[in-house]
Each structure stands twice: as structure tokens, then as C-alpha cells.
Coordinates of C-alpha atoms (C1' of nucleotides) in Angstrom, one line a residue:
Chain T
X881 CA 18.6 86.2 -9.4
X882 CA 15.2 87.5 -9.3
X883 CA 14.8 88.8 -13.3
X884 CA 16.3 88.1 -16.2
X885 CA 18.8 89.6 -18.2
X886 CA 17.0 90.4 -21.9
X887 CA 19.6 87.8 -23.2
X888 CA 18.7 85.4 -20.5
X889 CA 14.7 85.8 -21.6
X890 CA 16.1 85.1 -25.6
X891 CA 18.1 82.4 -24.9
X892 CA 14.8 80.2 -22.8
X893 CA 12.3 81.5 -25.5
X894 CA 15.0 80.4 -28.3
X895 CA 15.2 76.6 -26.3
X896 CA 11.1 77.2 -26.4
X897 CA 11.1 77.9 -30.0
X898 CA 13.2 74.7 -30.9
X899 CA 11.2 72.7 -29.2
X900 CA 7.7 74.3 -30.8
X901 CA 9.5 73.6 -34.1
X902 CA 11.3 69.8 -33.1
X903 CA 7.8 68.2 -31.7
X904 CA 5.6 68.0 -34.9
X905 CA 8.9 66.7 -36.5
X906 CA 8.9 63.8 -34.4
X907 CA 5.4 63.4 -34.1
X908 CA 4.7 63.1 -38.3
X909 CA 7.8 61.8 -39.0
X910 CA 8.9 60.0 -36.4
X911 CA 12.8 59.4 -35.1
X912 CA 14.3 59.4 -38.5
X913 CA 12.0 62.9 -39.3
X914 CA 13.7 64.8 -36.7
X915 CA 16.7 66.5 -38.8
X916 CA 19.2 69.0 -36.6
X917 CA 19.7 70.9 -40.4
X918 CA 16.1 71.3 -40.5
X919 CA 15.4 72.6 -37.2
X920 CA 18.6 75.4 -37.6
X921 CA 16.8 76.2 -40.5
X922 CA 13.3 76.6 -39.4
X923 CA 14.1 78.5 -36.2
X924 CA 16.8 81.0 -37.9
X925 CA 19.6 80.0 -36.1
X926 CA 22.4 78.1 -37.1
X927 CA 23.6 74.1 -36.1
X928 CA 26.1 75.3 -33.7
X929 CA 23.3 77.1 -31.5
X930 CA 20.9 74.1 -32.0
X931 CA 23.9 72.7 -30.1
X932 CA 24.2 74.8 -27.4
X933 CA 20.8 74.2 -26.3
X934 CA 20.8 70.4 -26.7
X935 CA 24.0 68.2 -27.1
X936 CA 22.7 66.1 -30.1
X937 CA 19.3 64.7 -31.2
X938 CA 17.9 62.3 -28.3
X939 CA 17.9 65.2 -26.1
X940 CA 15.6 67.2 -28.2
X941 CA 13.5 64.3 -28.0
X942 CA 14.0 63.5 -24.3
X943 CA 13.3 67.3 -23.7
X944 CA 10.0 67.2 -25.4
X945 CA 9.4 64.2 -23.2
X946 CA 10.2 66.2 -20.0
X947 CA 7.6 68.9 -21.6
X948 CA 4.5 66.1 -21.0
X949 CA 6.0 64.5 -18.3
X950 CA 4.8 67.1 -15.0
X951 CA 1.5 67.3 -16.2
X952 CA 0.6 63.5 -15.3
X953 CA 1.9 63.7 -11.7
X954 CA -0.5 67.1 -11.7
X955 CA -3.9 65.5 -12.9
X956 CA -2.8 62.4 -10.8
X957 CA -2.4 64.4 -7.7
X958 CA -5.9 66.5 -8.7
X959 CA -7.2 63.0 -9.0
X960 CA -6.2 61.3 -5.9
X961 CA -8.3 63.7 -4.0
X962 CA -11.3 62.8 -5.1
X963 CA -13.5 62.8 -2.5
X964 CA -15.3 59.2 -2.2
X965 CA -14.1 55.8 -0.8
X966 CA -10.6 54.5 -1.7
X967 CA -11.7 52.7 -4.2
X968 CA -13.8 55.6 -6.1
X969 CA -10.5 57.8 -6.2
X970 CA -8.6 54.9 -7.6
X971 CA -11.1 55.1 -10.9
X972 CA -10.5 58.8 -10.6
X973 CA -6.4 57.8 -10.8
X974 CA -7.5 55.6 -14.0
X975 CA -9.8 58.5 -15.3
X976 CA -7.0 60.9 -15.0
X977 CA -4.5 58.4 -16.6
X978 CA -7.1 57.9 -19.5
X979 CA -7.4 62.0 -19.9
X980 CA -3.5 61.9 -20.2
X981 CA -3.0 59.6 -23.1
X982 CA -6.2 61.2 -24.6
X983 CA -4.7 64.6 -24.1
X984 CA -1.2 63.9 -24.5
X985 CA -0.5 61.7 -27.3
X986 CA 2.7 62.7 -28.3
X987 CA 4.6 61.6 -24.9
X988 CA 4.1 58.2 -25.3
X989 CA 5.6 58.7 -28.6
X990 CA 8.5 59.9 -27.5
X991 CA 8.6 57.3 -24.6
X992 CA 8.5 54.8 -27.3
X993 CA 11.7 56.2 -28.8
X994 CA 13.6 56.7 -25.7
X995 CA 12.8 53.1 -24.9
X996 CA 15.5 52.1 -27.3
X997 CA 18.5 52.2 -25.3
X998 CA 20.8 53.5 -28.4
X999 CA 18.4 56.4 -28.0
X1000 CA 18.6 56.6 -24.1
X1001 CA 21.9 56.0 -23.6
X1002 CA 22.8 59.4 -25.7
X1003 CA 20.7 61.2 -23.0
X1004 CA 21.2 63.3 -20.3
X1005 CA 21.1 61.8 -16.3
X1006 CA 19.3 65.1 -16.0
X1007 CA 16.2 64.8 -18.3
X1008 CA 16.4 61.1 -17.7
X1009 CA 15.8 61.5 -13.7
X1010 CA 13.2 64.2 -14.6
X1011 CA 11.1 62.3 -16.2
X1012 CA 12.0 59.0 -13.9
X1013 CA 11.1 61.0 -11.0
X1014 CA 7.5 61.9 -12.2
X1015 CA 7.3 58.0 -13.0
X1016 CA 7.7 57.4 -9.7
X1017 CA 5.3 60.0 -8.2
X1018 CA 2.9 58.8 -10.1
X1019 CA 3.0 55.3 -8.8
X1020 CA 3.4 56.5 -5.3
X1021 CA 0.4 58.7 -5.6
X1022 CA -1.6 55.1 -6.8
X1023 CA 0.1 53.5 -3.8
X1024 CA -1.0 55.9 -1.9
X1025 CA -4.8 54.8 -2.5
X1026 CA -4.0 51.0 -2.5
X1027 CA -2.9 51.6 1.3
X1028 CA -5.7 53.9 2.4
X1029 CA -7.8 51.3 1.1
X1030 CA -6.2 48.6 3.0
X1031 CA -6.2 51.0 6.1
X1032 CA -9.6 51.4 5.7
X1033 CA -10.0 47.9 5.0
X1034 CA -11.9 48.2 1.8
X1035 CA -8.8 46.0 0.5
X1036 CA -7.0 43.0 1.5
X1037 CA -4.1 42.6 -0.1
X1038 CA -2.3 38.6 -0.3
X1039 CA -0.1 37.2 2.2
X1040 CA 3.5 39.0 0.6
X1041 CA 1.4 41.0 -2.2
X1042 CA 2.7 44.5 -1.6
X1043 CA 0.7 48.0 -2.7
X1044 CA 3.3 48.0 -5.3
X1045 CA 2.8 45.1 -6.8
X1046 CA -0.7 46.3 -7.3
X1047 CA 0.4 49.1 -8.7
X1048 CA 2.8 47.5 -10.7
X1049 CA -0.1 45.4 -12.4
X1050 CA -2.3 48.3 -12.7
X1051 CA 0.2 50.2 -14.9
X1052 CA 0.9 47.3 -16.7
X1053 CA -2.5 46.7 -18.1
X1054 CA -3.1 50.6 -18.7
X1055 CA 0.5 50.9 -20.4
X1056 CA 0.0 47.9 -22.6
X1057 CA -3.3 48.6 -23.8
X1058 CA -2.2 51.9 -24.8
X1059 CA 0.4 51.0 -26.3
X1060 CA -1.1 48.3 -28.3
X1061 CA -3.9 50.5 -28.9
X1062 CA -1.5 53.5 -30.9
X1063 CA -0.2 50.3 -33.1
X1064 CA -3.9 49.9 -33.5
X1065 CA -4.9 47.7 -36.2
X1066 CA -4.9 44.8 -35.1
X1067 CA -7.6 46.5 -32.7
X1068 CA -9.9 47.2 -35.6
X1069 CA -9.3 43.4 -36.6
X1070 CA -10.4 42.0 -33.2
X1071 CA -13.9 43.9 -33.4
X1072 CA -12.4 46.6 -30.2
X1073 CA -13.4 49.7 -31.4
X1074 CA -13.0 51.6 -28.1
X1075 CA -9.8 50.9 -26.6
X1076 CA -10.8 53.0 -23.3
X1077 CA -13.7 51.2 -22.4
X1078 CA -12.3 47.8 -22.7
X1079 CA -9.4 49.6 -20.2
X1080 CA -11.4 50.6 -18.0
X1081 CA -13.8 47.2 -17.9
X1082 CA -10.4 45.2 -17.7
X1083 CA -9.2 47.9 -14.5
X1084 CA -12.6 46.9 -12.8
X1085 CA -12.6 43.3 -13.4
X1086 CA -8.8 43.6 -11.9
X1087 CA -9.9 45.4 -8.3
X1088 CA -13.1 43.0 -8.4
X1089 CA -10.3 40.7 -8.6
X1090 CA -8.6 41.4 -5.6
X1091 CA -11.9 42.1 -3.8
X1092 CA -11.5 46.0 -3.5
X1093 CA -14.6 46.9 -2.1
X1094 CA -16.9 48.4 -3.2
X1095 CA -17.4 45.8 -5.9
X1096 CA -18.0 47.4 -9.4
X1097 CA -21.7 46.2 -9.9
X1098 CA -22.4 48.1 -6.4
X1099 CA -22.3 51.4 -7.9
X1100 CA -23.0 53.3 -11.2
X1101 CA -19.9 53.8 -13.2
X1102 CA -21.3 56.2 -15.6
X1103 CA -22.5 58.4 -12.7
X1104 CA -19.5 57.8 -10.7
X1105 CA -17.1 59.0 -13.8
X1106 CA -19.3 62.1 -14.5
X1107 CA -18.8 63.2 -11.0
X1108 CA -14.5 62.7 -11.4
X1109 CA -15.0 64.7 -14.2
X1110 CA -16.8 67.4 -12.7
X1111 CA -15.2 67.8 -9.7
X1112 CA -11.6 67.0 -10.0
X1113 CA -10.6 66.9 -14.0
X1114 CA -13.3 69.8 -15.6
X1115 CA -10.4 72.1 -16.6
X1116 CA -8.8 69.7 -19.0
Chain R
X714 CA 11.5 21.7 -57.2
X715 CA 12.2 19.1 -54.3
X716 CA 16.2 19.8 -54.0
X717 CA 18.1 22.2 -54.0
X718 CA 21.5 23.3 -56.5
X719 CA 24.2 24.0 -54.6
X720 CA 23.9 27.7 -55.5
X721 CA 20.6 28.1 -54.0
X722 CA 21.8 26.1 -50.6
X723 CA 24.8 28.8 -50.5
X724 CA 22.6 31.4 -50.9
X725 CA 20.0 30.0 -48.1
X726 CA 23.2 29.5 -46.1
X727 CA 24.7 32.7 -46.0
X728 CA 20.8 34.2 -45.4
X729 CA 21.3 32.2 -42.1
X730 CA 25.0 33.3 -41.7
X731 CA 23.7 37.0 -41.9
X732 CA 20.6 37.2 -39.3
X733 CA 23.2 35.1 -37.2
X734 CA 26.0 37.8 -37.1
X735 CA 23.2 40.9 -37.2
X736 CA 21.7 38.8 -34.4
X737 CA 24.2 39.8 -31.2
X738 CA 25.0 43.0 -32.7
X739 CA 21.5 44.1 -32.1
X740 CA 20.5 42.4 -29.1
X741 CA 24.0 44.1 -27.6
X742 CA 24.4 47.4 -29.0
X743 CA 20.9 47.8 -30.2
X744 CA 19.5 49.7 -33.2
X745 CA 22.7 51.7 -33.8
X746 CA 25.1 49.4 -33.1
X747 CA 23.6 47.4 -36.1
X748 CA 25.7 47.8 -39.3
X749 CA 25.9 46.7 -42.7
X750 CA 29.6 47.5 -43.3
X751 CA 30.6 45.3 -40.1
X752 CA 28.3 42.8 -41.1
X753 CA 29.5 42.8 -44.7
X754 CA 32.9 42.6 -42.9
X755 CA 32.0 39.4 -40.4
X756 CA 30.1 37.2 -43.0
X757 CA 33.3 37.6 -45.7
X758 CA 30.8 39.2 -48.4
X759 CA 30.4 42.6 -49.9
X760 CA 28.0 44.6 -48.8
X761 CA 26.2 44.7 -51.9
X762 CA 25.4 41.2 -51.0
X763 CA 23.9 41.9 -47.9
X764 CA 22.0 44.1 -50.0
X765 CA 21.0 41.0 -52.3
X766 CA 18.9 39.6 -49.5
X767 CA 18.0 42.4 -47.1
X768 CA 16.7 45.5 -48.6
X769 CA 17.8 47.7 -45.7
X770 CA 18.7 47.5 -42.5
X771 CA 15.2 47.7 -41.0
X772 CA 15.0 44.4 -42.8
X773 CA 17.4 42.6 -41.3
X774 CA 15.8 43.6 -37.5
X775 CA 12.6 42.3 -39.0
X776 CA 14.0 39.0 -40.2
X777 CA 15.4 38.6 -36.7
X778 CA 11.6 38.9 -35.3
X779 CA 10.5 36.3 -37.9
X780 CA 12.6 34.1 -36.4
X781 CA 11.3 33.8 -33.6
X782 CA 7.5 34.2 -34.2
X783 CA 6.3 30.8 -34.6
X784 CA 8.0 29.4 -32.0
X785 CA 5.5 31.4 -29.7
X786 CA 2.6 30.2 -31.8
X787 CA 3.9 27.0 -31.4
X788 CA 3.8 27.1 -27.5
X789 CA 0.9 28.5 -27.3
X790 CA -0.7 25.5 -29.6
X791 CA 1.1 22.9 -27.2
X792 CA 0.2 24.6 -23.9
X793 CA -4.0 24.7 -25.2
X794 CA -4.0 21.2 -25.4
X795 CA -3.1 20.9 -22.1
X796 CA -6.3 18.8 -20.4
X797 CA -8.1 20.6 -18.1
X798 CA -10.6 22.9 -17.4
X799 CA -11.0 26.1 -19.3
X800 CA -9.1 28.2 -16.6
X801 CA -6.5 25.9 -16.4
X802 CA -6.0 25.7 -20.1
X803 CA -5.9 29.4 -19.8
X804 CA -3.2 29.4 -17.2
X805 CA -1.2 26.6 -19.2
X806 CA -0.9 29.4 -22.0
X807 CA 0.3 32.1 -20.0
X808 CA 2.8 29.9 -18.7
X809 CA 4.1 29.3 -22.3
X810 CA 3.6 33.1 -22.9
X811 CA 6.1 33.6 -19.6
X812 CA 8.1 30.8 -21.5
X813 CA 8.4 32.5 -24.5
X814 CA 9.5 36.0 -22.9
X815 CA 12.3 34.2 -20.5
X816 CA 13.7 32.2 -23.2
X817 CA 14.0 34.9 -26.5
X818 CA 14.1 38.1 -24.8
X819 CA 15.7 39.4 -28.0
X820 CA 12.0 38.6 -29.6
X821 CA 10.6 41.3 -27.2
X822 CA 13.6 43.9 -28.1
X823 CA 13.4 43.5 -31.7
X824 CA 9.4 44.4 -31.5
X825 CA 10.2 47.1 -29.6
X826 CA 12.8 48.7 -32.4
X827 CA 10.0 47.6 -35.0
X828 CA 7.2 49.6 -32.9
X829 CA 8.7 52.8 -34.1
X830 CA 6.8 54.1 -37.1
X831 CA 10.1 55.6 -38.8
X832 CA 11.5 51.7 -38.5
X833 CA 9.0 49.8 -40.0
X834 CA 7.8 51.8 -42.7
X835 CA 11.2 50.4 -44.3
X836 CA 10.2 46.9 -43.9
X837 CA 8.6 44.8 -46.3
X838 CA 4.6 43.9 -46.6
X839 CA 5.4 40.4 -46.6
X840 CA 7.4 40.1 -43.4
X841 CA 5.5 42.2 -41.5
X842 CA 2.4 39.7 -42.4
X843 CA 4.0 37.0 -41.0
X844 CA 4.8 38.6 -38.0
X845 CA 1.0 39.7 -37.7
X846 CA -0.4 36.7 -38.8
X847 CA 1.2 34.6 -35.8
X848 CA 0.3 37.4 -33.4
X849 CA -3.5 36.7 -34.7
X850 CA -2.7 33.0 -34.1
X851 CA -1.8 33.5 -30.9
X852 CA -5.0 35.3 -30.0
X853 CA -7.3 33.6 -31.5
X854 CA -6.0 30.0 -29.6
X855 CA -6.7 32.8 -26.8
X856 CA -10.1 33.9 -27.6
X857 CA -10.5 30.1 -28.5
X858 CA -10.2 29.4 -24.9
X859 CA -12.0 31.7 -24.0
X860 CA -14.8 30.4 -26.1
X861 CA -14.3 27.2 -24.5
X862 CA -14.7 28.5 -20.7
X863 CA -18.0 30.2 -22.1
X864 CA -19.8 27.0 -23.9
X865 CA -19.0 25.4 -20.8
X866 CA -20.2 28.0 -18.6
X867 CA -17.0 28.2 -16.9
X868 CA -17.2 32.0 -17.5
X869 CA -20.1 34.2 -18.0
X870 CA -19.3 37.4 -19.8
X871 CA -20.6 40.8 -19.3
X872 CA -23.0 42.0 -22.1
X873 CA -21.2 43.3 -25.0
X874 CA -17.9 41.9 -23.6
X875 CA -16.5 39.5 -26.5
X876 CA -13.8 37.0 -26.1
X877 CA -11.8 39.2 -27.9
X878 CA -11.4 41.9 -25.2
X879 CA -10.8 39.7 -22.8
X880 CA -7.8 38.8 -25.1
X881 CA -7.0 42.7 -25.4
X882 CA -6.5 42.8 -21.6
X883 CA -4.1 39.3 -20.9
X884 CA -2.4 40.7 -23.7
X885 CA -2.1 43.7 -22.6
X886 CA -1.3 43.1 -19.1
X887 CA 1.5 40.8 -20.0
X888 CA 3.1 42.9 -22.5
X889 CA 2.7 46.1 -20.4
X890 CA 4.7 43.7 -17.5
X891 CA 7.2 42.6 -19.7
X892 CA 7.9 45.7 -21.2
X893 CA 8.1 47.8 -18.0
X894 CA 10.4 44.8 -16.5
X895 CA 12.6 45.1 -19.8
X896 CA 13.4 48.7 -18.7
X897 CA 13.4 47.2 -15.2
X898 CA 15.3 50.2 -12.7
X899 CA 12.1 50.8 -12.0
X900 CA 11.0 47.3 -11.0
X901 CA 13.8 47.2 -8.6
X902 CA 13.1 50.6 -6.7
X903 CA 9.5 49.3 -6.2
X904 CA 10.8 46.2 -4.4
X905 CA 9.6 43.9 -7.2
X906 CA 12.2 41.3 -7.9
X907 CA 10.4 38.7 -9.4
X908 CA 8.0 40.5 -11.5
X909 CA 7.0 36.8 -13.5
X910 CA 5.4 35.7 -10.2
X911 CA 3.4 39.4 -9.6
X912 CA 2.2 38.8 -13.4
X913 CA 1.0 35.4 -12.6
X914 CA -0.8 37.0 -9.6
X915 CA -2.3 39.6 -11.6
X916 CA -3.4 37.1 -14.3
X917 CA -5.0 35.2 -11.2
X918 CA -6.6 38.0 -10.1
X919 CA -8.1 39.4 -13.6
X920 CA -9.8 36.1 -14.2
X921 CA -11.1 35.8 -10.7
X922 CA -12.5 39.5 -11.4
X923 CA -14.8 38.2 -14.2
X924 CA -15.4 34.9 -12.0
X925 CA -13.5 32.5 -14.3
X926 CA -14.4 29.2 -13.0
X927 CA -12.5 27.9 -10.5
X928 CA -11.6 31.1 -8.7
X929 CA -8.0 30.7 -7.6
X930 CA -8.5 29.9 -4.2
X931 CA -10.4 27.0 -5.7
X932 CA -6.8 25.1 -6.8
X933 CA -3.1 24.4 -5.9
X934 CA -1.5 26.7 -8.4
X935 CA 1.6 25.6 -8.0
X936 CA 0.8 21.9 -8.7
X937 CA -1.1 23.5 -11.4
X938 CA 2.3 24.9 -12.7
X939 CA 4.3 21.4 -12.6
X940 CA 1.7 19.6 -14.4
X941 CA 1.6 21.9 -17.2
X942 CA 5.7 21.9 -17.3
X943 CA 5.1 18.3 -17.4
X944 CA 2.6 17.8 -20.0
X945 CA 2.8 20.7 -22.4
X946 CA 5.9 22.1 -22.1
X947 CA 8.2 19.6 -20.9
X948 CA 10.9 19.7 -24.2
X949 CA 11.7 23.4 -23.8
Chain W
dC972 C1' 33.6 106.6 -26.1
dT973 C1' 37.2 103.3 -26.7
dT974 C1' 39.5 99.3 -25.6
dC975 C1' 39.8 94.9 -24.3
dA976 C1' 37.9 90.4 -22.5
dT977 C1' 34.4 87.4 -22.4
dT978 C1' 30.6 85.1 -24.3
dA979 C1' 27.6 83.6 -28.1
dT980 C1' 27.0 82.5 -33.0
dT981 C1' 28.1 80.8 -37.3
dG982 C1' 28.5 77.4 -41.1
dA983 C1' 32.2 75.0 -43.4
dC984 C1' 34.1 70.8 -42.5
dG985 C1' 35.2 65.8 -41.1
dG986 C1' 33.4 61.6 -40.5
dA987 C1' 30.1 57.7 -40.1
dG988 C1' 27.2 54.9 -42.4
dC989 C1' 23.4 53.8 -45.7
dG990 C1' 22.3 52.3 -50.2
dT991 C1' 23.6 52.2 -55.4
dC992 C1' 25.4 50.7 -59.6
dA993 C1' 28.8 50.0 -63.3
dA994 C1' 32.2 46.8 -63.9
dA995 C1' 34.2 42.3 -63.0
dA996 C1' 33.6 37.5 -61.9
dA997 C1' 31.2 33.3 -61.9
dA998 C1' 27.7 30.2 -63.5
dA999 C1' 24.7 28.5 -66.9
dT1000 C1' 23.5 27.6 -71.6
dC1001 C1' 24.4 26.4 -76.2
Chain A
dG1365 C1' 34.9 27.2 -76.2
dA1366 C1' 31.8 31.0 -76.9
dT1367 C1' 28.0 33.6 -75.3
dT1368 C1' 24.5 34.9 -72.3
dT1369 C1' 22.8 35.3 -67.7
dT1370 C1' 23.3 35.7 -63.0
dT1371 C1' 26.0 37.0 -59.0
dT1372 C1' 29.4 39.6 -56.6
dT1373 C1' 32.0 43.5 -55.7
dG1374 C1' 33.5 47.8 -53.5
dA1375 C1' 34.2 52.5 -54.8
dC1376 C1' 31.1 56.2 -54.8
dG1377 C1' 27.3 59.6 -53.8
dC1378 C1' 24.5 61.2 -50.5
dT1379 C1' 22.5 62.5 -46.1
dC1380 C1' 23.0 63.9 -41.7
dC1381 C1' 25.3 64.2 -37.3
dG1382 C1' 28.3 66.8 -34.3
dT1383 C1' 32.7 69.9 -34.1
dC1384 C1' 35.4 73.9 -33.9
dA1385 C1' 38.1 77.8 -35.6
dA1386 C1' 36.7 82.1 -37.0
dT1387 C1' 33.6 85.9 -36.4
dA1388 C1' 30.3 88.8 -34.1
dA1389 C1' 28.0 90.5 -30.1
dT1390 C1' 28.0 91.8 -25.4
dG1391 C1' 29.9 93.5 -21.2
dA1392 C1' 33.4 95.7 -18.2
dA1393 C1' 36.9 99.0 -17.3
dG1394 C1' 39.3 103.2 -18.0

DNA sequence: CTTCATTATTGACGGAGCGTCAAAAAAATC
DNA sequence: GATTTTTTTGACGCTCCGTCAATAATGAAG
């Protein structure tokens, strides 16, 4: 159980390769780019092995999907312990959120496909649960925060407003704008030439909303975002 | 010019008869399930017909957007002349953008296909304008609003903070919501069930963040709510 | 080392579906 | 009624997905 066989170690890096070849496919040309012939031919193997790797063309996709998809719950975990009020490690959350789609373009591509549910249906529970799973860790880690804060009373949440509705809302807007941002440009036409900023203005102006203390004119953001950096995101 | 030859009201006819048979097979089997033999079959023309008026079959998805379009401009134009304040005015259009969302979903699920780059490269210039253009409308009645609640000094924005970025971030907050409750599993798991209510609240809360005048606290939003379904949006 | 069984690989093939275009039909013009 | 123009047709070519019988490689046993 412990090693591998020399076929087992050809057979991952040959699922490795496929995918090395498959993701700049997708990313340039988009769904319709991604060709099975194509791939056989560029990795040196024929269809049929394609095949045994992946049972059609979505789950290459959704694969290269589940290749993104850990390292958000990682940064969002290194994020979360920020040390500083509740409030302070929630911009941390949105800092690490705004390194991902930065760093990882290419996943929210590929989310975009598997949206369509005559791509998702084609899918695998497997990959699909996978990828839903680190979805949900995610928003559980941001959760997480919204109740320290109301334990530590820097929040008060509504009568019937749950942490997960906050969350809810807070991955709305961050979702959205990202999403409206890579169909950019209408951006350009509306004079918004930094999509992030606006973010992380609009994220602000949300918690001010809801009175999470402390209120974002009570402490330097610049500073407070060099520090996240520094101390919880500097590898990336 | 004025009328029409019989000819030309056949031909305008079976346009309509088209969109209305591609219309169902997208919404339920979604971008695959759409196809031009079936349709060729349905409408009792060939599909070089079909052809005649649709270049491709990305053109027929985009037709169906086109559709729809102006009827959301067209709601959003009734639901600004609602008389009020500037923050009820607001709240008047994000109940026609709710409106819009709960009664042509399909709008929402055509965009969705047509956000894939691969899909609309195929579609034509011209469509693609219109569907723009009445996006623009929408945001500039938006940012007109916004405008508004600023000359009256309803709302004081932050240096460098336009009215268009405070569009970027309603729009994105309801689009992100929509499109996460679209794919909706989640939504469920998280103990959300009405997620049209926890966008409302969110709205509430954004404009409240950047001290929109009145603060919600400061009215009966409910009221609020009935009057504007009275007044503006009565007919639909 | 040889034989046999099991597993992996191959690529020709069937089939689905898009878009075309030469031929046929219909409409318009003279 | 003849001729030109426009419209319609559906068989055809093409691309690309996914399969599967045939072949090759690997492993086990004697």
C-alpha cells in the first residue's frame, strides 16, 4: 500500500500529463477548444487511454477544477488565523479570497463551464462533491469568524439573520464582482478600472452595514492589509 | 414601408415560431439539448431555413436573451419613477430587479450559456449590442439614482467613489445571489430558504454601510414594499 | 524460460449533430 | 406565359465524441 508499483507511478503522472496538456486548451479556447483527439495526440497516447483516465470531456474539465479547488480552503484557513479582532481576520478572509482569483484565474473558468448543467450533469458525484465540499469549508471557515465576532460581541447580527446568511451575502458580492469583472468591459465603460478595490470598498461598506465593529474608518486599511500580507499570505 | 406583404409577415412569424420552440428546449435540457434538426423538425421547416434566420445555434440562445432584455429596462424605468426619496427610489428598483429574476428565470440561464467565451464568439455584433446596451440602461437609471441621493445630500460618497461603483456593487451583489441561488444545493444546506428576502437584507445593509439616507431602521420596509407593488409595479 | 491469464493500449469505427449548397420550388417581374 | 429572382429543401461533408474488438504488455505459475 505503502509504494507504488512503476506502473502505478506512470499511470498518475500520465493523468498529470493530460491534465498539464487539457488546461491551456480550455483556458485559450474555451469549452469548444478542448478536443479529446487533440489531447491523445499531444500526450502520445491514444483516445482509448484518454478514456481510461476520464470518462468523456466534462471530467477533464471538472478535474482541472478539483486541481484549484483545495488551495482556497488552504489560504482561507491560513487566513482565518490572523491574529487581530474578528473583524480584522474577516478582511484577511477577503484578502485571501482576492489572492485566489488573482492567483487562480483559471478555476473560475472552469466553474463558469460546469455551471451549465449539460456540462455538470456529465460529471462525476465524485469530482462534484470534491469540489462542493471545499465550497462548503470555505463558508464555514467565514462563519466561523461571523460567530466569534458575535461571541465577542463585535457583531450583532438581526433578529432571524443567521452567520450564514452573512456569509451568504458576502460571497455573493465577491462572486459577482468577479465574475462581472472577467466579462470586463463593461467595467472599462463605467470608469472602474480596479475591480479589487471597488470589492473590497463595497465588503467594508457591507460590515459597516451591519455594524461589525471595529468600523472601517477606525483603523488604517492600507496598514491593516500589509500586515495580512505579511503575516499570514507572504508565501503566495 | 408601413405594412407588411404577406411574405415578409410569414417570415417574421416563423422567426417567432422558432425562438418559441428553441425556447423550452433550452431552458429544459439546456445548451445540449438545443438542436437544429429537432427544431427544423417541430416548426415543419428545413433546416436550411432555420439557417435563413439564425446563423448558428449560438444565435438562436442569444435571440432568446433579446427577448427578454428590455423588459428589465422597462421595469427598472417604471420602478425609478416611483415618488420617494432617493433610497426608496433605490429600493423600488431592486424590487423590480427581484421582479425580473422571479418572473424570466430563463433570462438568467440563457446569460449564463452566453458568459462562455467559446459561445458568444459565434454570436452576432448586433445582438450582442442590444443585449449590452439595455444592461447600460439599466445602470445608468442606477447610477442616475444614485446621482439623485447625492444632489440631495441623501448620500455622501467617499472620495474617489463614483456612482458608478456603487452600481458595480448592487449589481454585483444581486447577480452573485441570484446566480449562487440558480445552482441553489448549496443555499439549502446553509439553511437559506428564501434567499430574495437575505438579498433584500443585504441590499439594506450595503446602503446603510455608506449611510444612504434613511438608514433602514429609519422606515417600515415592508410598507415600503406594498407601496412600490402598488405604484410601480402593480401590472406585472 | 515458457505458458497462460490478466490487464492495458490502440485506433478504426459508429453515430450525433452542425452547417452548406446545388437543385427544386415558389414568388415576383415583365 | 416566359423569365428572373428569391426562397426552400434535405442530402451531404465534416468534426468530434465515445466505444470496443483486436492487440500488446505485464504478471503469475510451473
Amino acid at each position: 500500500m505503502a509504494t507504488l508499483t512503476p506502473k502505478q507511478r506512470e499511470i498518475l503522472e500520465r493523468e498529470a500529463k493530460i491534465l498539464d496538456v487539457a488546461r491551456p486548451m480550455v483556458v485559450r479556447e474555451g469549452y469548444h477548444g478542448l478536443n479529446m483527439d487533440k489531447i491523445a495526440e499531444k500526450v502520445s497516447y491514444s483516445k482509448g487511454t484518454i478514456y481510461n483516465h476520464f470518462s468523456c470531456k466534462e471530467e477533464i474539465i471538472i478535474a482541472l477544477a478539483v486541481q484549484n479547488s483545495a488551495k482556497r480552503v488552504q489560504l482561507f484557513q491560513k487566513a482565518a488565523q490572523f491574529k487581530g479582532c474578528s473583524r480584522h481576520r474577516m478582511i484577511a478572509i477577503s484578502a485571501a479570497a482576492e489572492l485566489f482569483v488573482r492567483n487562480y484565474p483559471d478555476f473560475f473558468q472552469f466553474e463558469r463551464i460546469l455551471q451549465l448543467d449539460s456540462v455538470r450533469e456529465k460529471t462525476s458525484e465524485k469530482r462534484q462533491s470534491i469540489i462542493h465540499n471545499c465550497e462548503m469549508q470555505c463558508m464555514s471557515i467565514v462563519a466561523g469568524v461571523v460567530r466569534d465576532a458575535v461571541a465577542s460581541e463585535d457583531l450583532e447580527l438581526p433578529k432571524q439573520f443567521t452567520p450564514e446568511k452573512l456569509v451568504f451575502g458576502l460571497w455573493s458580492l465577491t462572486s459577482g464582482a468577479y465574475s462581472i469583472a472577467a466579462a470586463s468591459d463593461a467595467l472599462q465603460q463605467m470608469g472602474i478600472d480596479d475591480p479589487f478595490e471597488t470589492v473590497r470598498d463595497h465588503i467594508a461598506a457591507l460590515l459597516d452595514g451591519f455594524n461589525w465593529q471595529p468600523i472601517s474608518d477606525q483603523y488604517d486599511i492600507d496598514k491593516l492589509l500589509k500586515r495580512i500580507q505579511k503575516e499570514v499570505l507572504n508565501d503566495e
